[in-house]
Amino acid sequence: MLGLYEKALPKDISWYERLRLAKTLGFDFVELSIDETDARLARLDWTKAQRKEIRDASFDLDMPILSMCLSAHRRYPLGSSELSKQAHGLDIMQKAVDLAVDLGIRSIQLAGYDVYYEAKSIGTRHSFIENLKKCVAIAANKSVVLSIEIMDDPFMNSISKFYEIKSQIPSPYLQVYPDLGNLSAWPENQVGHELEKGIGAISQIHLKDTLAVTDQFSGQFKNVAFGAGCVDFIGCLKTLKRLNYSGSFVMEMWSETSEQPLIEIEKAKAVVLPFLKEAGYA
């Protein structure tokens, strides 16, 4: 299945229209965003009536929302040195799991940051892992999978680093969500080996291109046109196919505020679909 990240579509439209557009464009599902902005954080407090309206639209259109990109922890990190932010982060997690249950979302993608706007330390790593344990327990109680994304940040920029934490939280409700762009942008990663190592824990895959990190360049992790960056899509996808990966893919784009987002999505699809086909994904 091929999904589309919500932020690829026009921003100020109804959920019925958002889901309808995604279906018209040929996608199988949509990934919902709960980011650090007040507007998207407010979604965690949608009423039962609002949730039912979205569920009904999804059912009527036969267009599910299968995953959630929960990046709100950038603002309220689980590893924060401020206990109030840690508590807020855990509250966000509980609300996100409840929302996932109500909307039929199977997987919540967590950003692999201990902290984002604060200085990193042994203490922030410790707090992140301790609070992640609590998050996994919250999710497991509702049968929702948490999947940590491989990030644009050294804290979690490889599947190997994910396993360092997974070994401390051996739960089937904690998995990994590789972003092929982020994974490929870090020169220390042997991408094929990382995918081989992680196949038993990969729940979903983000499709995105990036520009690689070098000694003189910090990399570019967003808004790189598909096919114009460093990602060897054919190599990655053929590796996943050989490993019998049969989960879903999500095209990650940020065209929601552009003048012609639908045209940008069509252009991206014209690049991505041949890659998937060549690798053996129909």
Coordinates of N, CA and C in Angstrom, one line a residue, residues 24-107:
T24 N -8.4 10.3 -5.1 CA -8.4 10.6 -6.5 C -7.0 10.6 -7.1
L25 N -6.0 10.9 -6.3 CA -4.6 10.9 -6.7 C -4.0 9.5 -6.7
G26 N -4.8 8.5 -6.3 CA -4.3 7.1 -6.4 C -3.7 6.5 -5.2
F27 N -3.8 7.2 -4.0 CA -3.2 6.7 -2.8 C -4.2 5.8 -2.1
D28 N -3.6 4.9 -1.2 CA -4.4 3.9 -0.5 C -4.8 4.4 0.9
F29 N -4.1 5.4 1.5 CA -4.4 5.9 2.8 C -3.7 7.2 3.0
V30 N -4.0 7.8 4.1 CA -3.4 9.1 4.5 C -2.7 8.9 5.9
E31 N -1.6 9.6 6.0 CA -0.9 9.7 7.3 C -1.2 11.0 8.0
L32 N -1.8 11.0 9.1 CA -2.3 12.2 9.8 C -1.1 12.8 10.6
S33 N -1.1 14.2 10.7 CA 0.0 14.9 11.4 C -0.5 15.5 12.7
I34 N 0.2 15.2 13.8 CA 0.1 15.9 15.0 C 1.5 16.5 15.3
D35 N 1.6 17.7 14.9 CA 3.0 18.4 15.0 C 2.9 19.3 16.2
E36 N 4.0 20.2 16.4 CA 4.1 21.0 17.6 C 3.3 22.3 17.5
T37 N 2.6 22.6 16.4 CA 1.8 23.8 16.3 C 0.6 23.7 17.2
D38 N 0.1 24.8 17.6 CA -1.1 24.8 18.5 C -2.3 24.2 17.7
A39 N -2.4 24.5 16.4 CA -3.5 24.1 15.6 C -3.6 22.6 15.5
R40 N -2.5 21.9 15.3 CA -2.5 20.5 15.2 C -2.5 19.8 16.5
L41 N -1.9 20.4 17.5 CA -2.0 19.8 18.9 C -3.5 19.8 19.3
A42 N -4.2 20.8 18.9 CA -5.7 20.9 19.3 C -6.4 19.6 18.8
R43 N -5.9 18.9 17.8 CA -6.6 17.7 17.3 C -6.7 16.7 18.4
L44 N -5.8 16.7 19.3 CA -5.8 15.7 20.4 C -7.0 15.8 21.2
D45 N -7.6 17.0 21.2 CA -8.8 17.2 22.0 C -10.1 17.3 21.1
W46 N -10.0 16.8 19.9 CA -11.3 16.7 19.1 C -12.4 16.0 19.9
T47 N -13.6 16.4 19.7 CA -14.7 15.8 20.4 C -15.1 14.5 19.7
K48 N -15.9 13.7 20.4 CA -16.4 12.5 19.8 C -17.1 12.7 18.5
A49 N -17.8 13.8 18.4 CA -18.6 14.1 17.2 C -17.6 14.4 16.1
Q50 N -16.5 15.2 16.4 CA -15.5 15.5 15.3 C -14.8 14.2 14.9
R51 N -14.5 13.3 15.8 CA -13.9 12.1 15.4 C -14.8 11.2 14.6
K52 N -16.0 11.2 14.9 CA -17.0 10.4 14.2 C -17.1 10.9 12.8
E53 N -17.1 12.3 12.6 CA -17.2 12.9 11.3 C -16.1 12.4 10.4
I54 N -14.9 12.4 10.9 CA -13.7 12.0 10.2 C -13.8 10.5 9.9
R55 N -14.2 9.7 10.8 CA -14.3 8.2 10.7 C -15.4 7.9 9.6
D56 N -16.5 8.7 9.6 CA -17.5 8.5 8.6 C -17.0 8.8 7.2
A57 N -16.3 9.9 7.1 CA -15.7 10.3 5.8 C -14.8 9.2 5.3
S58 N -13.9 8.7 6.2 CA -13.0 7.6 5.8 C -13.8 6.4 5.3
F59 N -14.8 6.0 6.0 CA -15.6 4.9 5.7 C -16.4 5.1 4.3
D60 N -17.0 6.3 4.2 CA -17.8 6.6 3.0 C -16.9 6.6 1.7
L61 N -15.6 7.0 1.9 CA -14.7 7.1 0.8 C -13.9 5.9 0.6
D62 N -14.0 5.0 1.6 CA -13.1 3.8 1.6 C -11.6 4.3 1.5
M63 N -11.3 5.2 2.4 CA -10.0 5.8 2.4 C -9.5 6.0 3.9
P64 N -8.8 5.0 4.4 CA -8.4 5.0 5.8 C -7.3 6.0 6.1
I65 N -7.2 6.3 7.4 CA -6.1 7.0 8.0 C -5.4 5.9 8.8
L66 N -4.3 5.4 8.3 CA -3.7 4.2 8.9 C -2.5 4.5 9.9
S67 N -1.9 5.7 9.7 CA -0.8 6.1 10.6 C -0.8 7.5 11.0
M68 N -0.1 7.8 12.1 CA 0.0 9.2 12.6 C 1.4 9.6 12.7
C69 N 1.8 10.7 12.2 CA 3.1 11.3 12.4 C 3.0 12.2 13.7
L70 N 3.5 11.7 14.8 CA 3.4 12.5 16.0 C 4.8 13.2 16.3
S71 N 4.9 14.4 15.8 CA 6.2 15.2 16.0 C 6.0 16.2 17.0
A72 N 4.9 16.2 17.8 CA 4.7 17.2 18.8 C 5.7 17.2 19.9
H73 N 6.4 16.0 20.0 CA 7.4 15.9 21.1 C 8.7 16.7 20.8
R74 N 8.7 17.3 19.7 CA 9.8 18.3 19.5 C 9.7 19.5 20.5
R75 N 8.4 19.9 20.7 CA 8.1 21.0 21.6 C 8.1 20.5 23.0
Y76 N 7.6 19.3 23.2 CA 7.5 18.8 24.6 C 8.2 17.4 24.7
P77 N 9.5 17.5 24.6 CA 10.3 16.3 24.5 C 10.3 15.4 25.7
L78 N 10.3 14.1 25.5 CA 10.3 13.1 26.5 C 11.6 13.1 27.3
G79 N 12.6 13.6 26.7 CA 13.9 13.7 27.4 C 14.2 15.1 28.0
S80 N 13.3 15.9 28.1 CA 13.5 17.3 28.5 C 14.1 17.3 29.9
S81 N 14.9 18.3 30.2 CA 15.4 18.6 31.6 C 14.3 19.2 32.4
E82 N 13.2 19.7 31.8 CA 12.1 20.2 32.6 C 11.1 19.2 32.8
L83 N 10.8 18.9 34.1 CA 9.8 17.8 34.4 C 8.4 18.1 33.8
S84 N 8.1 19.4 33.8 CA 6.8 19.8 33.3 C 6.6 19.4 31.8
K85 N 7.7 19.6 31.1 CA 7.6 19.2 29.6 C 7.6 17.7 29.5
Q86 N 8.3 17.0 30.3 CA 8.2 15.5 30.2 C 6.7 15.1 30.5
A87 N 6.1 15.7 31.5 CA 4.7 15.3 31.8 C 3.8 15.7 30.7
H88 N 4.0 16.8 30.1 CA 3.2 17.3 29.0 C 3.4 16.3 27.8
G89 N 4.6 15.8 27.6 CA 4.9 14.9 26.5 C 4.2 13.6 26.7
L90 N 4.1 13.1 28.0 CA 3.4 11.9 28.3 C 1.9 12.1 28.1
D91 N 1.4 13.2 28.5 CA 0.0 13.5 28.3 C -0.4 13.5 26.8
I92 N 0.5 14.1 26.0 CA 0.3 14.1 24.5 C 0.3 12.6 24.0
M93 N 1.1 11.8 24.6 CA 1.1 10.4 24.1 C -0.2 9.7 24.4
Q94 N -0.7 9.9 25.7 CA -2.0 9.3 26.0 C -3.1 9.7 25.1
K95 N -3.1 11.0 24.8 CA -4.2 11.6 24.0 C -4.0 11.1 22.5
A96 N -2.8 10.9 22.1 CA -2.5 10.5 20.7 C -3.0 9.0 20.5
V97 N -2.7 8.2 21.6 CA -3.2 6.8 21.5 C -4.7 6.7 21.5
D98 N -5.3 7.5 22.3 CA -6.8 7.5 22.3 C -7.4 8.0 21.0
L99 N -6.7 9.0 20.4 CA -7.2 9.4 19.1 C -7.0 8.4 18.0
A100 N -5.8 7.7 18.1 CA -5.6 6.6 17.2 C -6.6 5.5 17.2
V101 N -7.0 5.1 18.4 CA -8.0 4.1 18.6 C -9.4 4.6 18.0
D102 N -9.7 5.8 18.2 CA -11.0 6.3 17.7 C -11.0 6.4 16.2
L103 N -9.9 6.7 15.6 CA -9.8 6.9 14.1 C -9.4 5.7 13.4
G104 N -9.1 4.6 14.1 CA -8.6 3.4 13.4 C -7.2 3.4 12.9
I105 N -6.4 4.3 13.6 CA -5.0 4.3 13.2 C -4.2 3.2 13.9
R106 N -3.4 2.5 13.1 CA -2.7 1.3 13.6 C -1.3 1.7 14.2
S107 N -0.7 2.7 13.7 CA 0.7 3.0 14.0 C 1.0 4.4 14.2

